[in-house]
Coordinates of N, CA, C and O in Angstrom, one line a residue:
X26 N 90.2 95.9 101.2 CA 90.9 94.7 100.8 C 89.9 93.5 100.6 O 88.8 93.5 101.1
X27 N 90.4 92.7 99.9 CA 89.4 91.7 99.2 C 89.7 90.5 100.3 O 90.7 90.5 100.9
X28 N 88.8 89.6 100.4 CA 89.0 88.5 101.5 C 89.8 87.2 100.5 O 89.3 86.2 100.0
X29 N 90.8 87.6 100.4 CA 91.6 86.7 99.9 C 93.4 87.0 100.4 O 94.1 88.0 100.6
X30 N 93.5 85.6 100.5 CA 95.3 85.7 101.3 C 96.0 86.2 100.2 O 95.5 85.6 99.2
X31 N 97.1 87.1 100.0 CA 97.9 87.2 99.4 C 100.0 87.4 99.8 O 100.6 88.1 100.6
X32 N 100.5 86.6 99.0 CA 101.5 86.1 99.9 C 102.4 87.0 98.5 O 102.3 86.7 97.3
X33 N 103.2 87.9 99.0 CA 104.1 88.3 98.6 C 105.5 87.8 98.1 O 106.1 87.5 99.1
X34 N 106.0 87.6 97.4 CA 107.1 86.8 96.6 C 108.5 87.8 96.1 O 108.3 88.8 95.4
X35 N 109.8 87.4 96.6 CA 111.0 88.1 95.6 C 111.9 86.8 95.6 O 111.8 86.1 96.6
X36 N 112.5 86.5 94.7 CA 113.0 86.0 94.1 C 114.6 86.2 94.0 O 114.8 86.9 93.0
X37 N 115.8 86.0 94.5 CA 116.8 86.5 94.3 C 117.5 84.9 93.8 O 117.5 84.1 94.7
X38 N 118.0 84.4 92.6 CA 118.5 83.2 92.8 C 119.9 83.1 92.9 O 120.3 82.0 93.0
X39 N 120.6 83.9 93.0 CA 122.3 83.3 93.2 C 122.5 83.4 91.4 O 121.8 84.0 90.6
X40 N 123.6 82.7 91.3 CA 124.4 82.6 90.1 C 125.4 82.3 90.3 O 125.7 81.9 91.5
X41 N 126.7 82.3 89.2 CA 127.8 82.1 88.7 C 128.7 83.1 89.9 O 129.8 82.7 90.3
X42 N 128.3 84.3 90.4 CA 129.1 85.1 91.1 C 128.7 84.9 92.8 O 129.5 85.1 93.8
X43 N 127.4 84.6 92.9 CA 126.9 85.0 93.5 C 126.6 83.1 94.4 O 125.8 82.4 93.7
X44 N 127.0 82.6 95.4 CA 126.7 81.6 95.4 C 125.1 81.1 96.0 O 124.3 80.2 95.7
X45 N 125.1 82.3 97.0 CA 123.7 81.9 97.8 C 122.5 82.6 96.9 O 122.6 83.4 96.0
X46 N 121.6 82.2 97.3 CA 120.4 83.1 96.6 C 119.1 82.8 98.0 O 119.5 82.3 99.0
X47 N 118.3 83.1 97.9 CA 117.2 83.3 98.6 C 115.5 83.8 98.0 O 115.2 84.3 96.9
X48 N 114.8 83.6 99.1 CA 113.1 83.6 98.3 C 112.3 84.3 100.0 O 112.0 83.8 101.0
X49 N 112.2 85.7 99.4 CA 111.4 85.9 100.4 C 110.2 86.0 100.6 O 109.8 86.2 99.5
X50 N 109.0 86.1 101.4 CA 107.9 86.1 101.7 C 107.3 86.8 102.8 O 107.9 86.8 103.9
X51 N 106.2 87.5 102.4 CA 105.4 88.2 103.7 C 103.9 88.5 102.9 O 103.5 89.1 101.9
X52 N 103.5 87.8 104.1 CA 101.5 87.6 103.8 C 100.8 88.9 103.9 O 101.0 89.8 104.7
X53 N 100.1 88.8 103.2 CA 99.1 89.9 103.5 C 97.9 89.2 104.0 O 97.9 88.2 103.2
X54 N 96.7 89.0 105.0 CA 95.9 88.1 105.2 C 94.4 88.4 104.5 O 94.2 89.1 103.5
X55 N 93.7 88.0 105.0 CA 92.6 88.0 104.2 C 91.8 89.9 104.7 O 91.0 90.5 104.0
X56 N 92.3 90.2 105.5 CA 91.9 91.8 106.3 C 92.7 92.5 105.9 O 92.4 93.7 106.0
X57 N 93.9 92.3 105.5 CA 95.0 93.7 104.7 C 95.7 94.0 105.5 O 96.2 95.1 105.6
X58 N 96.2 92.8 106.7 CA 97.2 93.0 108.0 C 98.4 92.3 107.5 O 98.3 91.2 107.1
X59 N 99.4 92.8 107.4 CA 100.8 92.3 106.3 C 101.5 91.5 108.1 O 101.6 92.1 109.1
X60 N 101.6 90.7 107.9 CA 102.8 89.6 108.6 C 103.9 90.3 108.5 O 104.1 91.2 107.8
X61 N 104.8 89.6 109.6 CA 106.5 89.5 109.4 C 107.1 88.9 108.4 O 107.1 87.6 108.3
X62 N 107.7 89.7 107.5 CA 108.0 88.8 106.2 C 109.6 88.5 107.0 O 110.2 88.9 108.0
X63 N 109.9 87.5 106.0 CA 111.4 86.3 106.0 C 111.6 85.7 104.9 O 110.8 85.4 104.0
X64 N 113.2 85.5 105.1 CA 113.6 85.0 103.7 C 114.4 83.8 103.9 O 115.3 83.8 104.6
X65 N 114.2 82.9 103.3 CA 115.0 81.4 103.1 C 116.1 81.6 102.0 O 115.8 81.8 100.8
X66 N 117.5 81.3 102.7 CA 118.3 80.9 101.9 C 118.6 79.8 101.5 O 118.7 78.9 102.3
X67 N 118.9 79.5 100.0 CA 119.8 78.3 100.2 C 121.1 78.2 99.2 O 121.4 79.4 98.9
X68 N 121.6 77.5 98.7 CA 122.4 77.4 97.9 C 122.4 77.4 96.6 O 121.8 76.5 96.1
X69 N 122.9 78.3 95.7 CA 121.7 78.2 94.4 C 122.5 77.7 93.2 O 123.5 78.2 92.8
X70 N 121.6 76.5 92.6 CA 122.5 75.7 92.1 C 122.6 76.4 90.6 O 122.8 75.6 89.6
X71 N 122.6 77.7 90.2 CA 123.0 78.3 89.0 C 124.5 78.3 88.8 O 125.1 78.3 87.7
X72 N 125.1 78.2 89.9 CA 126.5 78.2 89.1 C 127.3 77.3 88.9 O 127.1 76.2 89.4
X73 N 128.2 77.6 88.3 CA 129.3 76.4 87.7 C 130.0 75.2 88.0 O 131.2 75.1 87.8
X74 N 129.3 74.4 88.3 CA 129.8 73.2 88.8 C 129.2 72.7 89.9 O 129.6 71.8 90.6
X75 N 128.2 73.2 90.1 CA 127.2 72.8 92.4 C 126.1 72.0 91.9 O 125.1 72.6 91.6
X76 N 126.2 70.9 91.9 CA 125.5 69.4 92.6 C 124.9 70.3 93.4 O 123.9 70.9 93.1
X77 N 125.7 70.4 94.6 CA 124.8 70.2 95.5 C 124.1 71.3 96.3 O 124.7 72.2 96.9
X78 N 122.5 71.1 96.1 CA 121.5 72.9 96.6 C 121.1 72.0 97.0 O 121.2 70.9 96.7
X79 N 120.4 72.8 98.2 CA 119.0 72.7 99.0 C 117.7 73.6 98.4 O 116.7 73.9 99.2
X80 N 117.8 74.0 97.2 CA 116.8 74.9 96.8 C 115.5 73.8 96.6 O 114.4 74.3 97.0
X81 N 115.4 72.6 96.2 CA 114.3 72.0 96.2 C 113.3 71.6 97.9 O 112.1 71.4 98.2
X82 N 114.4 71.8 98.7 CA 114.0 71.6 100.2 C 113.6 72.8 100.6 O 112.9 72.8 101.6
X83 N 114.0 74.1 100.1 CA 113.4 75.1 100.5 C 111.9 75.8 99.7 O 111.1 76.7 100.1
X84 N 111.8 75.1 98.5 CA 111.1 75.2 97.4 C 109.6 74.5 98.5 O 108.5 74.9 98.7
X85 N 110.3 73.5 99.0 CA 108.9 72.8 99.2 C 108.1 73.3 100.4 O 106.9 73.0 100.5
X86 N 108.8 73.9 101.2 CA 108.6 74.3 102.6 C 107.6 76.0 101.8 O 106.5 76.4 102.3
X87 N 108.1 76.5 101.0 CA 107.6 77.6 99.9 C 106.0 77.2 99.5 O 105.0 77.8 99.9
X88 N 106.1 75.9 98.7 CA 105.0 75.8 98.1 C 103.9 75.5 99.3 O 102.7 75.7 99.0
X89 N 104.1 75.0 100.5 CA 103.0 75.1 101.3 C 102.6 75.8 102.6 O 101.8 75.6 103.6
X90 N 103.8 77.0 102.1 CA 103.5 78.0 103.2 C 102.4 79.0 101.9 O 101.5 79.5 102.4
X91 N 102.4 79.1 101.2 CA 101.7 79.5 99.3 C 100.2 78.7 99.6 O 99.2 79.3 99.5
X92 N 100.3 77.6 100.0 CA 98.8 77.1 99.5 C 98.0 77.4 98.2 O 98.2 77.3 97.0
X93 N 96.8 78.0 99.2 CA 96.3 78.2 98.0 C 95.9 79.8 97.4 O 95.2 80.2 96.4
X94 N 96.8 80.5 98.5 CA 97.1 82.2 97.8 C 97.4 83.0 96.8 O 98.3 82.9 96.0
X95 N 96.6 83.7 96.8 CA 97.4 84.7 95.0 C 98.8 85.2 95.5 O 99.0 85.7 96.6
X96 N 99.5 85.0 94.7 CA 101.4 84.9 94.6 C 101.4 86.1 94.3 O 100.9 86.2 93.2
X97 N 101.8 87.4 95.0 CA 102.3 88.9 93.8 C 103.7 88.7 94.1 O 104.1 87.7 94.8
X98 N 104.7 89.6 93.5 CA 105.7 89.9 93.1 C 105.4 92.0 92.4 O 104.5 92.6 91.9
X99 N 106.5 92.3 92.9 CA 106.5 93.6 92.6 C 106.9 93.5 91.1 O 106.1 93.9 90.3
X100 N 108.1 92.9 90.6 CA 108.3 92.4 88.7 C 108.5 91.3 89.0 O 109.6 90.8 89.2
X101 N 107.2 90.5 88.9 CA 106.4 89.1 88.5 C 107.5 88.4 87.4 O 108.0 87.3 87.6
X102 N 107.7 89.3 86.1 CA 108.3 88.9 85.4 C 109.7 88.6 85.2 O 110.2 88.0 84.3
X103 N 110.2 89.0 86.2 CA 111.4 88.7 86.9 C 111.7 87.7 87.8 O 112.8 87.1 87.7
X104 N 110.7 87.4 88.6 CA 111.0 86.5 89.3 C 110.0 85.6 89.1 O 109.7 84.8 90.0
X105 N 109.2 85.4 87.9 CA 108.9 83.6 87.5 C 109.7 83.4 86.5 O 109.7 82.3 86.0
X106 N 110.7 84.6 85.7 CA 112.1 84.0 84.8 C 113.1 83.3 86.0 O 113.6 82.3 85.7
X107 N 113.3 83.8 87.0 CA 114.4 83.4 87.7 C 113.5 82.0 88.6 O 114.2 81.1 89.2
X108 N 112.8 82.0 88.6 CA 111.9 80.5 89.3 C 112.5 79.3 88.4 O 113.3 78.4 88.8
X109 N 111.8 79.5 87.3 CA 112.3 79.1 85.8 C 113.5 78.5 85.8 O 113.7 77.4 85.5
X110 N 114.2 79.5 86.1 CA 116.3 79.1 85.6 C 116.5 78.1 86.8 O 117.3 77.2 86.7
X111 N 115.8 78.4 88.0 CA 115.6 77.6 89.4 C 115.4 76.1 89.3 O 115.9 75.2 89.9
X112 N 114.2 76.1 88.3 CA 114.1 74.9 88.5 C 114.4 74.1 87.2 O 114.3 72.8 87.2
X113 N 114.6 74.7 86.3 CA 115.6 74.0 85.2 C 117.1 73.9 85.6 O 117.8 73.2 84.8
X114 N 117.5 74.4 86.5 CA 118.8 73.9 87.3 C 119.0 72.9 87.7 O 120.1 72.4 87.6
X115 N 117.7 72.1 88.6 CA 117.7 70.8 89.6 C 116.7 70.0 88.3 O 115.6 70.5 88.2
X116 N 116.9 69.3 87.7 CA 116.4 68.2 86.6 C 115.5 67.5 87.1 O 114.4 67.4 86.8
X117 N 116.1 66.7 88.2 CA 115.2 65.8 89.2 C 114.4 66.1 90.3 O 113.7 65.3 91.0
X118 N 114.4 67.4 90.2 CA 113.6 67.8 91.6 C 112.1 68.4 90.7 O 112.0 69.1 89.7
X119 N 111.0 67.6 91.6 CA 109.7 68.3 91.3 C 109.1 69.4 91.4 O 108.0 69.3 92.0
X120 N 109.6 70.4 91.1 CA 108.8 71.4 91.4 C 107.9 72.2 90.5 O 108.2 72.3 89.4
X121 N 106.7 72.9 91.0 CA 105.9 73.9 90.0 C 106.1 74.7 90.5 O 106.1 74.7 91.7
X122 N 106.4 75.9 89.9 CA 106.4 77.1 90.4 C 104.9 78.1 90.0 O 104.4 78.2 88.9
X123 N 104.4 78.6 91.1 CA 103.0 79.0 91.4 C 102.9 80.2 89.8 O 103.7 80.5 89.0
X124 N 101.6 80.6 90.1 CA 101.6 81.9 89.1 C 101.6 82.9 89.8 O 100.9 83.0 90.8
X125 N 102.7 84.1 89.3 CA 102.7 84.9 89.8 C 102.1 86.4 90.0 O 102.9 86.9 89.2
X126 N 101.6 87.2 90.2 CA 100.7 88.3 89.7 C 101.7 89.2 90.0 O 102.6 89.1 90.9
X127 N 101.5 90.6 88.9 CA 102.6 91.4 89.1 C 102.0 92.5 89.5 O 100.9 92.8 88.9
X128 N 102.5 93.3 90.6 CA 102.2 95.0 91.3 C 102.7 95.7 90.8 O 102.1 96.8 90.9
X129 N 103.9 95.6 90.0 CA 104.1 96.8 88.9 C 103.4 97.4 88.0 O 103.4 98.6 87.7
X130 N 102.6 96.1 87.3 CA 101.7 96.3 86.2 C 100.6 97.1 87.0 O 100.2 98.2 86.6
X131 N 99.9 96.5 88.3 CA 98.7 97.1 88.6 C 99.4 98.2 89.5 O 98.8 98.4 90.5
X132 N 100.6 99.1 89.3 CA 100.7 100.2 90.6 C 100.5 101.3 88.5 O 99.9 102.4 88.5
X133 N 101.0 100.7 87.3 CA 101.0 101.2 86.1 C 98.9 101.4 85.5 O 98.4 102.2 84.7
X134 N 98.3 100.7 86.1 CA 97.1 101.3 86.0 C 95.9 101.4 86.7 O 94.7 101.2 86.5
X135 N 97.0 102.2 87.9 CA 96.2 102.7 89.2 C 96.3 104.2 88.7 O 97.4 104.3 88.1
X136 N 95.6 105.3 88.8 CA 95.2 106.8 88.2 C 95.9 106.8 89.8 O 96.1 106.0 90.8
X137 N 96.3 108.4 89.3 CA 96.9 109.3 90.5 C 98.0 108.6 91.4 O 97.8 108.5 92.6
X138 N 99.2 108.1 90.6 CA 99.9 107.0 91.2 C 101.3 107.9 90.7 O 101.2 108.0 89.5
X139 N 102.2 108.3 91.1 CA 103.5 109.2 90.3 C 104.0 107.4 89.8 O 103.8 106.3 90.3
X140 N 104.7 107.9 88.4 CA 105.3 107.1 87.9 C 106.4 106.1 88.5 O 107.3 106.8 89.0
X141 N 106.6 104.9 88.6 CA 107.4 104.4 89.6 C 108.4 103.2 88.8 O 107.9 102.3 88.2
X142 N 109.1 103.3 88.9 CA 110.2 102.4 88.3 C 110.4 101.6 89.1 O 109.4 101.1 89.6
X143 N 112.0 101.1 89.9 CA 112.2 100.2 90.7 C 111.4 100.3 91.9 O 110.7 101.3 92.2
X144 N 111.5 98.8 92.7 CA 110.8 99.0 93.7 C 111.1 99.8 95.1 O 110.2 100.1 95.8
X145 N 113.0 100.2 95.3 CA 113.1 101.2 96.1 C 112.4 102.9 95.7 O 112.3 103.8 96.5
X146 N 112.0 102.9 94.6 CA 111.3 104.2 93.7 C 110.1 104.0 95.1 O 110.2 104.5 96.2
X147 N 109.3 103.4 94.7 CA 108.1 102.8 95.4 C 108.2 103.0 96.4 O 107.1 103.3 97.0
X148 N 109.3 102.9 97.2 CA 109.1 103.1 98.8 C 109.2 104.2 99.5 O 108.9 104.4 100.6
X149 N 109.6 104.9 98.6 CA 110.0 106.2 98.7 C 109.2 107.2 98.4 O 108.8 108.0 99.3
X150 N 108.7 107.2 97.1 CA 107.6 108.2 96.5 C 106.0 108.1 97.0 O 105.1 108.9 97.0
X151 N 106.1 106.7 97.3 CA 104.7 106.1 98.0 C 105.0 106.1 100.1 O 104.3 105.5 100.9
X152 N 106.1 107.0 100.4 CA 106.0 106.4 101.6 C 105.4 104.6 102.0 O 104.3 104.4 102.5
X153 N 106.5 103.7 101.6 CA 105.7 102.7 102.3 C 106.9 102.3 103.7 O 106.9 101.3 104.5
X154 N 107.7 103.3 103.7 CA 108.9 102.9 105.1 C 108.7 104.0 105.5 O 108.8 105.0 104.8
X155 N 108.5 104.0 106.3 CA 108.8 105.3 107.6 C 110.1 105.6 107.8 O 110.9 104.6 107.6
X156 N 110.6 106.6 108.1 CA 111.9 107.3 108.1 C 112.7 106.5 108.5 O 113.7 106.1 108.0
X157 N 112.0 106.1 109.7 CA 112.7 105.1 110.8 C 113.5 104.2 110.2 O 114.8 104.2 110.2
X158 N 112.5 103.3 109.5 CA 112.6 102.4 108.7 C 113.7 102.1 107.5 O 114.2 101.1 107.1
X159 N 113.8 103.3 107.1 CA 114.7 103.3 106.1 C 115.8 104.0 106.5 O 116.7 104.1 105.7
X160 N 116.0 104.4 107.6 CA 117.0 105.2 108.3 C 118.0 104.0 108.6 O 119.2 104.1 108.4
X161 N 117.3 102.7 109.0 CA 117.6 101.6 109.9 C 118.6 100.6 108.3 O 119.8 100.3 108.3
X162 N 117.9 100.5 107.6 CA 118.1 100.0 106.8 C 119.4 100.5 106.0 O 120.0 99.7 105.3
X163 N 119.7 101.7 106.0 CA 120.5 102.2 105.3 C 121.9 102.3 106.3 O 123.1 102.2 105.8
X164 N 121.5 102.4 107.7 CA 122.7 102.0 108.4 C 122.9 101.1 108.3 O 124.1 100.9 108.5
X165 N 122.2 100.0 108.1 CA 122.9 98.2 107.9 C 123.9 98.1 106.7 O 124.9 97.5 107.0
X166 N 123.7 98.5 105.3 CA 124.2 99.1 104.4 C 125.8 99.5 104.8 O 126.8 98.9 104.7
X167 N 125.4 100.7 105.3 CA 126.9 100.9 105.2 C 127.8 101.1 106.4 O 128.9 101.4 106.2
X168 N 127.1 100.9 107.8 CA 127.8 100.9 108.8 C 128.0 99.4 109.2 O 129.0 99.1 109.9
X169 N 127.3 98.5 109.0 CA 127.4 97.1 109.0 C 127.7 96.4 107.5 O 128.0 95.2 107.6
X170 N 127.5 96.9 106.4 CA 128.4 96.2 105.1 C 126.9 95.0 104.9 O 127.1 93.9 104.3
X171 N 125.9 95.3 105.4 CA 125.0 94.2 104.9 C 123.9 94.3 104.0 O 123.0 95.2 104.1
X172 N 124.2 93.1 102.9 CA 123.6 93.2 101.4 C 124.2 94.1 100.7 O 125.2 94.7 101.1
X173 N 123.5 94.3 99.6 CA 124.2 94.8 98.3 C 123.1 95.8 97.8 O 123.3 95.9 96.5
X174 N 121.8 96.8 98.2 CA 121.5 97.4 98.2 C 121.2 98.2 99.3 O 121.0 97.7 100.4
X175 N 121.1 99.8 99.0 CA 121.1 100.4 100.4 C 119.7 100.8 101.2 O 119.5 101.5 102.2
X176 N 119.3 100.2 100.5 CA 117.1 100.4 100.8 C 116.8 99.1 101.5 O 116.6 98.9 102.8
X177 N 116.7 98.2 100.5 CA 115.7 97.3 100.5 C 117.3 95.7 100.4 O 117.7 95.2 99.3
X178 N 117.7 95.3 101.9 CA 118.6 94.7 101.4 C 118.4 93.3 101.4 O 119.5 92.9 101.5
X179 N 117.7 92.5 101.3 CA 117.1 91.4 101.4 C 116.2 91.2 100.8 O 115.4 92.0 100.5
X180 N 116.0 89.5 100.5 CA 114.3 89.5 99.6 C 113.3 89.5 100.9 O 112.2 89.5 100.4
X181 N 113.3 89.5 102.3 CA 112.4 89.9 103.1 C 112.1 91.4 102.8 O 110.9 91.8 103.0
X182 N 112.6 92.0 102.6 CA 112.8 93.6 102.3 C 111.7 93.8 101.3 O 110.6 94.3 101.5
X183 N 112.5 93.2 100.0 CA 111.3 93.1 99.3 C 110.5 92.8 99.3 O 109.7 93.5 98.7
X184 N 110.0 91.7 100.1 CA 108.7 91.4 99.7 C 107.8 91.7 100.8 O 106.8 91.0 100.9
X185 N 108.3 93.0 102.0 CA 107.8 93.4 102.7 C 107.6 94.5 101.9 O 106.4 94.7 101.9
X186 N 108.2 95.6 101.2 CA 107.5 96.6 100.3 C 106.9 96.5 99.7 O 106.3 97.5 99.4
X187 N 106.7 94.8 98.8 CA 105.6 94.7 97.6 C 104.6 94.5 98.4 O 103.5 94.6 97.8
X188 N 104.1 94.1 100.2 CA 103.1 93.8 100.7 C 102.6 95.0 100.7 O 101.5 95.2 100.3
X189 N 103.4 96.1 101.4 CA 102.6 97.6 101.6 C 102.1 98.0 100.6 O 100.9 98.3 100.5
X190 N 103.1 97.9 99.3 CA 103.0 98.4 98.2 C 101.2 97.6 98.0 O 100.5 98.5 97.4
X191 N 100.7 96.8 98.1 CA 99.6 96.1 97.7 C 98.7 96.4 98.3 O 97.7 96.7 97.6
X192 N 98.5 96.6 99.8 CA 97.9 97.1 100.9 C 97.2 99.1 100.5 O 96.2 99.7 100.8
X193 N 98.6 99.3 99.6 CA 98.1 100.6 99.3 C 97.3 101.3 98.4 O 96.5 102.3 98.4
X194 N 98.1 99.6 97.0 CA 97.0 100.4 95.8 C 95.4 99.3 96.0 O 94.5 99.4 95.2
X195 N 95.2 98.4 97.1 CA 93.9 98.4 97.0 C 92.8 99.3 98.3 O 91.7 99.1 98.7
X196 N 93.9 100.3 98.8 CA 93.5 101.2 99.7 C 93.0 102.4 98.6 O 91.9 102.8 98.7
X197 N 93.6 102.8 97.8 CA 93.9 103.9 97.1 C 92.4 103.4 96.0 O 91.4 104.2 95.8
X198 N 92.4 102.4 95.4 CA 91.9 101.6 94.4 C 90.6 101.7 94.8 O 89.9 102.5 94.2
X199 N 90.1 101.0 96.0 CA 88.7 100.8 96.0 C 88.2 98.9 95.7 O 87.3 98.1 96.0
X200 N 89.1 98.9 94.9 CA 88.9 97.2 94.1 C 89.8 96.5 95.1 O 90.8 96.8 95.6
X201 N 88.8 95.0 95.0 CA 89.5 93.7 95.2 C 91.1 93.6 94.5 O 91.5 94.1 93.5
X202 N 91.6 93.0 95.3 CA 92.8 92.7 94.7 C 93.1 91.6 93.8 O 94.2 91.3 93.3
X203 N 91.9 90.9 93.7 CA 91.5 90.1 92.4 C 91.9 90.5 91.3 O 92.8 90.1 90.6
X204 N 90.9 91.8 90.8 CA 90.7 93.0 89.9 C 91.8 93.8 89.5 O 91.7 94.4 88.5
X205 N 92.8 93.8 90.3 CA 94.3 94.3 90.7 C 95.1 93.5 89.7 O 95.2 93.6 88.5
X206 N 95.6 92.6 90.7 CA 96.9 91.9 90.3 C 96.1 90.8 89.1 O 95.4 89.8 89.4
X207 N 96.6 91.3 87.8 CA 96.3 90.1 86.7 C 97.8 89.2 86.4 O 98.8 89.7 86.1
X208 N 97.6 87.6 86.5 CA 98.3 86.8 86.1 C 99.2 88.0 84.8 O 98.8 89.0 84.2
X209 N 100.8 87.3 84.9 CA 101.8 87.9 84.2 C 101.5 87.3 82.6 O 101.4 86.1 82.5
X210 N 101.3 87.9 81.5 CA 100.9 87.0 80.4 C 102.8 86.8 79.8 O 103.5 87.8 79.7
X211 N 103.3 85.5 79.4 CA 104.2 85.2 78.5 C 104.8 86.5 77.5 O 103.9 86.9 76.7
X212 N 105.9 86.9 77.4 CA 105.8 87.5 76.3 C 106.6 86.5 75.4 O 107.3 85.6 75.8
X213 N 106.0 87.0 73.9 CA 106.0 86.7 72.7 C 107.7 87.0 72.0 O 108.2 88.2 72.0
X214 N 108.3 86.1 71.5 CA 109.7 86.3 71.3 C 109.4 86.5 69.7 O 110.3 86.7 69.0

């Protein structure tokens, strides 16, 4: 692992159906020891008619638990479009949203990696949960009714498997995670 913090990112913003949204996070430190990841909810001002979010108040407590870390996301590209829709929601609120680096792209050209689509794919084919772990998780699911996936039901979830997930391919890799995760480039319409 490269001596650089890297702070894991998912993105879930709410919507029109969906009122709440949430942003989770969990550090990887400078030694490749992954933290307790957590997720802040707030009110997500995508839908039709809501004045009133606290997403800029959660935004800011975000940008400086972030400092000055490389940002991954497992689809980068996903969740700096939904950052995006986030903060072109609130007009008046200042926010930047960080650059994000994507682990999909670098788990796509890591050699000897099985092909991986979503990120529950990932957790599974890559062992990054222990039986246990997903045992636990899937009874929340459906014996407790909580979240709306049966893997990975929270953006702590997430961005507790994109941390392993990172931990692995620069275990696997050999390289800095510099060399890894390259900024998301724009695509071209």
């Amino acid at each position: 692992m490269a001596a650089s913090r890297i702070v894991c990112i998912d993105v879930e913003p709410g919507g029109q159906w969906r009122p709440d949204g949430s942003v989770g996070l969990c550090e990887v430190d400078e030694n490749g020891v992954i933290g307790t990841p957590f997720h802040l909810p707030f009110i997500s001002p995508l839908g039709p008619g809501r004045s009133a979010t606290d997403f800029p108040e959660v935004w800011a407590f975000v940008e400086a638990y972030l400092g000055s870390s490389i940002v991954a996301a497992y689809n980068a590209r996903y969740d700096r479009a939904a950052l995006r829709r986030l903060v072109a929601s609130v007009p008046d609120a200042v926010i930047a949203a960080p650059e994000i680096r994507c682990v999909l792209e670098a788990v796509r050209r890591t050699p000897n990696l099985p092909s991986i689509g979503c990120l529950g794919d990932a957790v599974i084919r890559l062992r990054l949960f222990s039986d246990d772990e997903i045992e636990l998780r899937r009874r929340r699911f459906f014996d407790d009714h909580y979240g709306n996936k049966w893997m990975l039901n929270d953006s702590s979830d997430d961005a507790l498997a994109c941390a392993r997930l990172v931990t692995k391919l620069t275990t696997l890799s050999a390289q800095p995670v510099e060399d890894l995760l390259h900024p998301v480039a724009p695509r071209l319409r």
